[in-house]
CSV table of C-alpha atoms and ligand atoms in Angstrom, one decimal:
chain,number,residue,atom,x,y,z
A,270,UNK,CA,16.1,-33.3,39.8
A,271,UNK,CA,15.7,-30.8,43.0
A,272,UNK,CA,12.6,-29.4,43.9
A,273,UNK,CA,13.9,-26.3,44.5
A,274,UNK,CA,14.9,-24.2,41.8
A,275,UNK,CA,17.5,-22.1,42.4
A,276,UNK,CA,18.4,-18.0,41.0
A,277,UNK,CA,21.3,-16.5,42.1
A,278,UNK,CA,21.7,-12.9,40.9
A,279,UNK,CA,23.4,-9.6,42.3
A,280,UNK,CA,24.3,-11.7,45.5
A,281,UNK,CA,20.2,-12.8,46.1
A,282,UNK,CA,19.7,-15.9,45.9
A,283,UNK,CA,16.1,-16.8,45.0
A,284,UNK,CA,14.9,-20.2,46.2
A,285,UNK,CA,11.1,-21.6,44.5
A,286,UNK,CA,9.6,-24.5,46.2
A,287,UNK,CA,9.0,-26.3,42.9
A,288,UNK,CA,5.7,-28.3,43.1
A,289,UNK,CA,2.7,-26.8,42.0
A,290,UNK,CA,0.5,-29.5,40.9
A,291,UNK,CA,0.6,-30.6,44.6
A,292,UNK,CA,0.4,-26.6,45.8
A,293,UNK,CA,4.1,-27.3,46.6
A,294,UNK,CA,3.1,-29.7,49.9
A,295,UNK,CA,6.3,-30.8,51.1
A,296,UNK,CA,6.9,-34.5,51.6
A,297,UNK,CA,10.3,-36.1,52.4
A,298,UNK,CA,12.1,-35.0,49.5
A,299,UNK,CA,10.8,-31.5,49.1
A,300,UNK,CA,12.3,-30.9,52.6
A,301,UNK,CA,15.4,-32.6,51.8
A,302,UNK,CA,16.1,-30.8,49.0
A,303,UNK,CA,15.0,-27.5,50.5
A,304,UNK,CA,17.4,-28.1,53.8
A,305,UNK,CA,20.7,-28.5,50.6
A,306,UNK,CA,19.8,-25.3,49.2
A,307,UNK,CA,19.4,-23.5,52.0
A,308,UNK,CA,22.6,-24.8,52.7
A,309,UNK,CA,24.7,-24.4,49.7
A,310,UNK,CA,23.1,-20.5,50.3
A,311,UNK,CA,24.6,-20.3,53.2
A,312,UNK,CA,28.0,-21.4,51.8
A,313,UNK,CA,28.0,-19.7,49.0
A,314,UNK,CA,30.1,-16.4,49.3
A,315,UNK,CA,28.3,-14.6,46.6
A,316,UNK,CA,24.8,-15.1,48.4
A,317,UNK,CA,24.0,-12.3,51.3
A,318,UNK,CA,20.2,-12.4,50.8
A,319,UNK,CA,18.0,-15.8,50.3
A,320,UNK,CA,14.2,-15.2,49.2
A,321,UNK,CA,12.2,-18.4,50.0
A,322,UNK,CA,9.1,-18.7,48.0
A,323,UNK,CA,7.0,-21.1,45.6
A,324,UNK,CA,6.1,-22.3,42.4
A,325,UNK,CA,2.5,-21.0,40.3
A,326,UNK,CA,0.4,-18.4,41.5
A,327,UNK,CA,-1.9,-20.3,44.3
A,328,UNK,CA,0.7,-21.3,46.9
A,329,UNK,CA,3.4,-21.1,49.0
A,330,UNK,CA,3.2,-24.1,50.7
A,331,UNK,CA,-0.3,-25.5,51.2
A,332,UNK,CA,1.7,-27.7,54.1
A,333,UNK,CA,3.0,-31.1,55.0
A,334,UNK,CA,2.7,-33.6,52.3
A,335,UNK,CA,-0.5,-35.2,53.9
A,336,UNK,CA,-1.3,-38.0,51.7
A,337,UNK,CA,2.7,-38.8,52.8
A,338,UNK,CA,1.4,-38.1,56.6
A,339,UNK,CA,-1.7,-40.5,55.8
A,340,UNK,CA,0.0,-43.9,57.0
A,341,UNK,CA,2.7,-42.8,59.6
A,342,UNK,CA,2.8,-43.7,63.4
A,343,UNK,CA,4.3,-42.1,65.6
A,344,UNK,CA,7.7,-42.9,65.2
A,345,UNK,CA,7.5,-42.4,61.5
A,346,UNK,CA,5.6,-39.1,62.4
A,347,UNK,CA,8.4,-38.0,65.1
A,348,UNK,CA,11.3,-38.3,62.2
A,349,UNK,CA,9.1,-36.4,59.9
A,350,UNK,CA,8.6,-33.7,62.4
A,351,UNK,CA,12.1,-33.8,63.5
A,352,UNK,CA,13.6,-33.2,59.8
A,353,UNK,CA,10.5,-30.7,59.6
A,354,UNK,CA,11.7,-28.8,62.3
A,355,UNK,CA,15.8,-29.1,61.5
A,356,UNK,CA,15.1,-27.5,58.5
A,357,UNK,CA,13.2,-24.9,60.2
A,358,UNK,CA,15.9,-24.2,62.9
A,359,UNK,CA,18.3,-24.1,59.6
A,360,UNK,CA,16.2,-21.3,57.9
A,361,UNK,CA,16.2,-19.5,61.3
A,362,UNK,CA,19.7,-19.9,62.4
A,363,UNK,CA,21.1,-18.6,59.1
A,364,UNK,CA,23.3,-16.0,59.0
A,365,UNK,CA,22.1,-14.6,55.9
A,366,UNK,CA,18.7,-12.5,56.2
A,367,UNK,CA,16.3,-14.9,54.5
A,368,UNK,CA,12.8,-13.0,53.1
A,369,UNK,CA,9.5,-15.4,53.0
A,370,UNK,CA,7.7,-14.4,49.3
A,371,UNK,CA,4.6,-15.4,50.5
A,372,UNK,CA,2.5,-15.7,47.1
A,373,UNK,CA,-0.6,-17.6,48.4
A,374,UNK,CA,-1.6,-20.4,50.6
A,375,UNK,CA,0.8,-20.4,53.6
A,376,UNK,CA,-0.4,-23.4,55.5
A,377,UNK,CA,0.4,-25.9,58.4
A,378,UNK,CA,4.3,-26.8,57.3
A,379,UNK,CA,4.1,-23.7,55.1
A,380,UNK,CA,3.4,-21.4,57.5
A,381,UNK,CA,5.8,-22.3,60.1
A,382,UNK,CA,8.5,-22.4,56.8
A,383,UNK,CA,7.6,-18.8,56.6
A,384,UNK,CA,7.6,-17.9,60.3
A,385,UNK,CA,10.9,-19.3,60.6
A,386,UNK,CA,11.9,-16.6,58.0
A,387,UNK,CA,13.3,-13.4,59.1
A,388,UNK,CA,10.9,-11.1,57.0
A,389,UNK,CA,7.7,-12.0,55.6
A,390,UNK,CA,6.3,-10.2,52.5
A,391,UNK,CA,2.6,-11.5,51.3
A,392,UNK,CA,1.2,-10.8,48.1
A,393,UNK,CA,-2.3,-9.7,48.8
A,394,UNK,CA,-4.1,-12.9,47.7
A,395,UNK,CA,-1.7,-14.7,49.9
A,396,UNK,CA,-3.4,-17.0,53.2
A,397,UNK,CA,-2.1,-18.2,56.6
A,398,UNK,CA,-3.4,-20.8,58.7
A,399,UNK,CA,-2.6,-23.5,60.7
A,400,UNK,CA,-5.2,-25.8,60.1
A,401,UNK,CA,-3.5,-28.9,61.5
A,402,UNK,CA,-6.5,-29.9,64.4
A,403,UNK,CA,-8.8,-30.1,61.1
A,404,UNK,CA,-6.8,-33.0,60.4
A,405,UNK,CA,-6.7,-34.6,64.1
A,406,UNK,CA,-3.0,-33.5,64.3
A,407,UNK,CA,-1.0,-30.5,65.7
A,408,UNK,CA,1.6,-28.4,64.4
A,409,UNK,CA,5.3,-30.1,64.3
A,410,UNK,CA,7.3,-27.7,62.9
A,411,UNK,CA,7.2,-25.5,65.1
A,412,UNK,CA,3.7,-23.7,64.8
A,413,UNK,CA,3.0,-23.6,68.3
A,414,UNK,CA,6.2,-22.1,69.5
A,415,UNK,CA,6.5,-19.1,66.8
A,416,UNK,CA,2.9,-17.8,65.8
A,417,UNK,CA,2.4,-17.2,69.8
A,418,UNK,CA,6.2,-15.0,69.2
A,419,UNK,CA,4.8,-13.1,66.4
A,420,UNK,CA,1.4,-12.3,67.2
A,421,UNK,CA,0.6,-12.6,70.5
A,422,UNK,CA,-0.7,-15.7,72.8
A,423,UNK,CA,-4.4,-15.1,72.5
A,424,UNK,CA,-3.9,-14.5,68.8
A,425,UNK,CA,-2.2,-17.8,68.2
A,426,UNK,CA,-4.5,-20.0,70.5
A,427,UNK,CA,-7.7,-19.0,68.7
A,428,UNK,CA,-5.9,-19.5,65.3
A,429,UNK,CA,-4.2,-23.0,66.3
A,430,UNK,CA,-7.2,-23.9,68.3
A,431,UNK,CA,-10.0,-23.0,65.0
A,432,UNK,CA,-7.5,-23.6,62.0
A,433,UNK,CA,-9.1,-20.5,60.8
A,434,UNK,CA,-7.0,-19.1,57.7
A,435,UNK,CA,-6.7,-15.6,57.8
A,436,UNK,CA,-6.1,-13.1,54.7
A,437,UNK,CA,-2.9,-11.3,53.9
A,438,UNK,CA,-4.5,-8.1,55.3
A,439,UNK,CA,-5.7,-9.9,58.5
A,440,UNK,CA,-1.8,-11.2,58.9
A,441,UNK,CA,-0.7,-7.2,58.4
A,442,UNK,CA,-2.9,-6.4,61.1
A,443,UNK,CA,-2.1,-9.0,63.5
A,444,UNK,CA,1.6,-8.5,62.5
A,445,UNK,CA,2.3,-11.8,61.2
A,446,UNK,CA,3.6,-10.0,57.8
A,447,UNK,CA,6.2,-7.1,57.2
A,448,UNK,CA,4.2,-5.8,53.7
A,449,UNK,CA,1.3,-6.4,52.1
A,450,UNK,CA,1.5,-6.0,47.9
A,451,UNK,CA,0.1,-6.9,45.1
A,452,UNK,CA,1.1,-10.1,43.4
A,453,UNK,CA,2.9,-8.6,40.7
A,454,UNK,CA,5.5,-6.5,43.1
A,455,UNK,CA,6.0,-9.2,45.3
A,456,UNK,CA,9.5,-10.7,44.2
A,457,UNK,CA,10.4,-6.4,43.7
A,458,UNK,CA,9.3,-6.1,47.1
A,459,UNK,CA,11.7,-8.6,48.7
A,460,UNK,CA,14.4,-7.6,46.5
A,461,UNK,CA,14.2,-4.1,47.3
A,462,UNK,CA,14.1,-5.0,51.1
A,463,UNK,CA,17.8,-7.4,50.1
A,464,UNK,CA,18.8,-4.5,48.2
A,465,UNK,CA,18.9,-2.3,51.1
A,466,UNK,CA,20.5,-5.1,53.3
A,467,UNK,CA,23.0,-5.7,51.1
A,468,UNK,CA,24.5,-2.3,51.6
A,469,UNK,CA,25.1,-3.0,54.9
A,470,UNK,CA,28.6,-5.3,56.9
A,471,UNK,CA,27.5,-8.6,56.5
A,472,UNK,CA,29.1,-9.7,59.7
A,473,UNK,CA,27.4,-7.0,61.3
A,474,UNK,CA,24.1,-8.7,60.0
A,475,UNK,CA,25.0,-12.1,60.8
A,476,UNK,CA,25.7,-11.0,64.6
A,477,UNK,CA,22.3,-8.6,64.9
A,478,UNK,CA,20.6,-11.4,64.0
A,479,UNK,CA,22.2,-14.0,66.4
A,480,UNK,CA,21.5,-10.8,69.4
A,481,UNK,CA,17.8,-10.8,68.4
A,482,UNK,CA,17.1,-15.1,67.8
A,483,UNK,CA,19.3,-15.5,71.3
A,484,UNK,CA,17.8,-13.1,72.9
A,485,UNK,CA,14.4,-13.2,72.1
A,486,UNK,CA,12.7,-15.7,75.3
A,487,UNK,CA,15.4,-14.8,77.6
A,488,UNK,CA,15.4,-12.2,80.3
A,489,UNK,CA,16.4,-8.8,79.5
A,490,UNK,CA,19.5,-8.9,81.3
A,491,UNK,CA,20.7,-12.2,79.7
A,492,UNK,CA,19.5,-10.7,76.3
A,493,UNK,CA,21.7,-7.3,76.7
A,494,UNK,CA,24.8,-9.5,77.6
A,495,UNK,CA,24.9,-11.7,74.9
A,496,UNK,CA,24.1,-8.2,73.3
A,497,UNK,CA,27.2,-6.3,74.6
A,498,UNK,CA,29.6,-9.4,73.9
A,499,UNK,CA,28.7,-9.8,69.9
A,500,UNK,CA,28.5,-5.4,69.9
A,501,UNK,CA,32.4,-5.6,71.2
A,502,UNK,CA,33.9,-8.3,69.1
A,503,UNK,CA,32.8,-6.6,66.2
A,504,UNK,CA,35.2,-3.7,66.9
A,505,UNK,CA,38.4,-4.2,65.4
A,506,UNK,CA,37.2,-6.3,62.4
A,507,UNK,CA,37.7,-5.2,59.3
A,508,UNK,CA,34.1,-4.8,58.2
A,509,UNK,CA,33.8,-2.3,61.2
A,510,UNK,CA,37.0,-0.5,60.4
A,511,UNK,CA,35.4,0.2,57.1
A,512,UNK,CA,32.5,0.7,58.2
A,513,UNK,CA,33.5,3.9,61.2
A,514,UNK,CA,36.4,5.1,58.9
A,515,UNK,CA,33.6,5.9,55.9
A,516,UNK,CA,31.1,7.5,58.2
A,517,UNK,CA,34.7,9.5,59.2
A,518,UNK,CA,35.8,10.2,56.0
A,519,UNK,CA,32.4,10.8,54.6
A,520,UNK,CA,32.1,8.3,52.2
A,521,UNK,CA,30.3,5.0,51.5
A,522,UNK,CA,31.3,2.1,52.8
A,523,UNK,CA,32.5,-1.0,50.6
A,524,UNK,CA,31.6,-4.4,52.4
A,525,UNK,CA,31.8,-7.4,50.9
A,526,UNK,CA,28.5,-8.6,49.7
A,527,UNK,CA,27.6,-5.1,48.8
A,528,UNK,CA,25.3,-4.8,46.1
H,236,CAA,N1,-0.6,-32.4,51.1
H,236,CAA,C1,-0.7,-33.1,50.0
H,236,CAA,N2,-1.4,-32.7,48.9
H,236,CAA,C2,-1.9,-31.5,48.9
H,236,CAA,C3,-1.8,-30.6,50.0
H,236,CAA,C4,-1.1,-31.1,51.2
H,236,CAA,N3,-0.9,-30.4,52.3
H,236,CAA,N4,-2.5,-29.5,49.8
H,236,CAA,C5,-3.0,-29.6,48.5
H,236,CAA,N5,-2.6,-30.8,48.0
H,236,CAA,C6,-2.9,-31.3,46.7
H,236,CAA,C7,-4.4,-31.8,46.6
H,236,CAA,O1,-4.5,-33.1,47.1
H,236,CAA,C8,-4.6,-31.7,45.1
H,236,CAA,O2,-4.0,-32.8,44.5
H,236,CAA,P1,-4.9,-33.8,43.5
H,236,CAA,O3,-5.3,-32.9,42.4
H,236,CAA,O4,-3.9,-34.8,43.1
H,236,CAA,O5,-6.1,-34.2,44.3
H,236,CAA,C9,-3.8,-30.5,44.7
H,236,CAA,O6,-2.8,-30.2,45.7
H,236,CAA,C10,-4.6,-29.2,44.5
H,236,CAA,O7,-5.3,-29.0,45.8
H,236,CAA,P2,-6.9,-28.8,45.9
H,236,CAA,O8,-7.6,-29.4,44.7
H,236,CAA,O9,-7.3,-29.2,47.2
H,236,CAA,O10,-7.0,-27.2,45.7
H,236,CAA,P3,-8.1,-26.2,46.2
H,236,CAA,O11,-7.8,-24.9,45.5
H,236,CAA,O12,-9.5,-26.8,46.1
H,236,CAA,O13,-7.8,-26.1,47.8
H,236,CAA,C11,-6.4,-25.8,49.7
H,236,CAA,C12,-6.6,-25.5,48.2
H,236,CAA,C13,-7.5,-25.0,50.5
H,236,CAA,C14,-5.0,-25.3,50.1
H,236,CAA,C15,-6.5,-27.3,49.9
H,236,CAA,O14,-5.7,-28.0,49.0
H,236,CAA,C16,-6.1,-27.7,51.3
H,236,CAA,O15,-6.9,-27.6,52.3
H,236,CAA,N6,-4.9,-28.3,51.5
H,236,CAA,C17,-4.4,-28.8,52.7
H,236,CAA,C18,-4.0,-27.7,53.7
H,236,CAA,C19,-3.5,-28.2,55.0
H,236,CAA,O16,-4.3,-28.8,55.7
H,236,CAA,N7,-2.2,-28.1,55.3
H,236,CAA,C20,-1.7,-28.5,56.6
H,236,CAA,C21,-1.1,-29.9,56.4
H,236,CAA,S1,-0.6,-30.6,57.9
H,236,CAA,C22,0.9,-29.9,58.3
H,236,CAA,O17,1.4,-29.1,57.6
H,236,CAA,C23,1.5,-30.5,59.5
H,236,CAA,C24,2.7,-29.7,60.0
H,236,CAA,O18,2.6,-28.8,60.9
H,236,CAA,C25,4.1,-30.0,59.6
């Protein structure tokens, strides 16, 4: 049995991290089994919008599996951390927009799950922190790298540095979350924000996507090539020749994937 459950409706597929009695840490097989349904997501024709969230009402994912963590070394620690931060990279690199339903405790592992998100909707008793040096131990999937790309260096450094959690509102403000709502309109939320996505070329979402995650670190100039070269190939595709000849013929477009 997976510990993800899995909903696919009206081309959304919602993911649940499935483990509440353990506030859905993730441990070896958590991750595995989250890395094969992110997968078979991202195979899966009918699926142009993933939403990533968990199981019960108290957390998203309270972090690594740390009674797991309790007896590694470092070699045991460096494959953890490595799967950890393939499935990250997996999340990230997808070419289907995936939406982080953030419906309480985001911490350690679970944050980073949700920065590596593309959008991040909290529900307003939801908590962030990366509370890893309370522990003796760092970040490893990939904490230090993204919080200082979504908030700002300072920001990050005091919040690695202190392991302070901070509210849902404290994450609007600091711009670590898209929307702030209450519990009950959180899945809404995200499917409202897939909804509108949906209407949209896939392809053409795939490629924005792959402009902003190349682009982001690099210098502006290296940025607006690999910008100009994905902007170009698109012309000529089908999706775009549907896409110009309805704005033409005053119409709306059909893409596939469309909601
Ligand atoms: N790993 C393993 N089990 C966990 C867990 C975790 N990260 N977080 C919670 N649990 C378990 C608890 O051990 C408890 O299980 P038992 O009933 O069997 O003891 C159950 O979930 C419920 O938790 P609490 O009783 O602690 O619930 P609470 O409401 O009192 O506290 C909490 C909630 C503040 C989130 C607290 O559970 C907590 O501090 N959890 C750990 C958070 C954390 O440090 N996360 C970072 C982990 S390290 C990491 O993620 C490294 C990385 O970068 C990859």
């Amino acid at each position: 049995m997976s510990f993800i459950l899995t909903d696919i409706s009206n081309h959304i597929a919602i993911l649940t991290i499935n483990r509440p009695e353990a506030l859905n840490a993730m441990n070896n097989m958590v991750v595995a089994d989250l890395v094969s349904a992110v997968k078979s997501c991202i195979d899966d024709e009918n699926v142009g919008v993933i939403i990533l969230t968990g199981a019960g009402d108290k957390a998203f994912v309270a972090g690594a599996d740390i009674k797991q963590m309790q007896s590694n070394g470092p070699k045991e620690a460096l494959t953890f951390g490595q799967m950890g931060q393939h499935m990250t990279l997996l999340i990230e690199n997808s070419p289907k927009p995936v939406i982080a339903a953030v419906n309480g405790f985001a911490l350690g592992g679970g944050c980073e799950i949700s920065m590596a998100c593309h959008i991040r909707v909290a529900s307003e008793t939801a908590t962030f922190g990366q509370p890893e040096v309370l522990l003796g131990i760092l970040p490893g999937w990939g904490g230090t790298q993204r919080l200082p790309r979504l908030v700002s260096l300072g920001i990050a450094n005091e919040l690695i540095t202190t392991g302070r959690m901070v509210s849902a509102s404290e994450a609007k403000l600091i711009g670590l979350v898209n929307h702030v709502v209450p519990p009950n309109e959180l899945i809404d939320k995200c499917k409202e924000i897939a909804a509108q996505i949906l209407k949209n070329g896939p392809n053409a979402i795939a490629k924005s996507l792959a402009c902003i995650r190349e682009g982001f670190g690099t210098s502006i100039k290296e940025g607006l090539k690999i910008e100009v070269d994905l902007f170009s190939k698109l012309f000529g595709t089908e999706e775009a020749n549907e896409g110009l000849s309805a704005f033409v013929e005053k119409r709306k477009p059909k893409f596939r994937g469309n909601a």
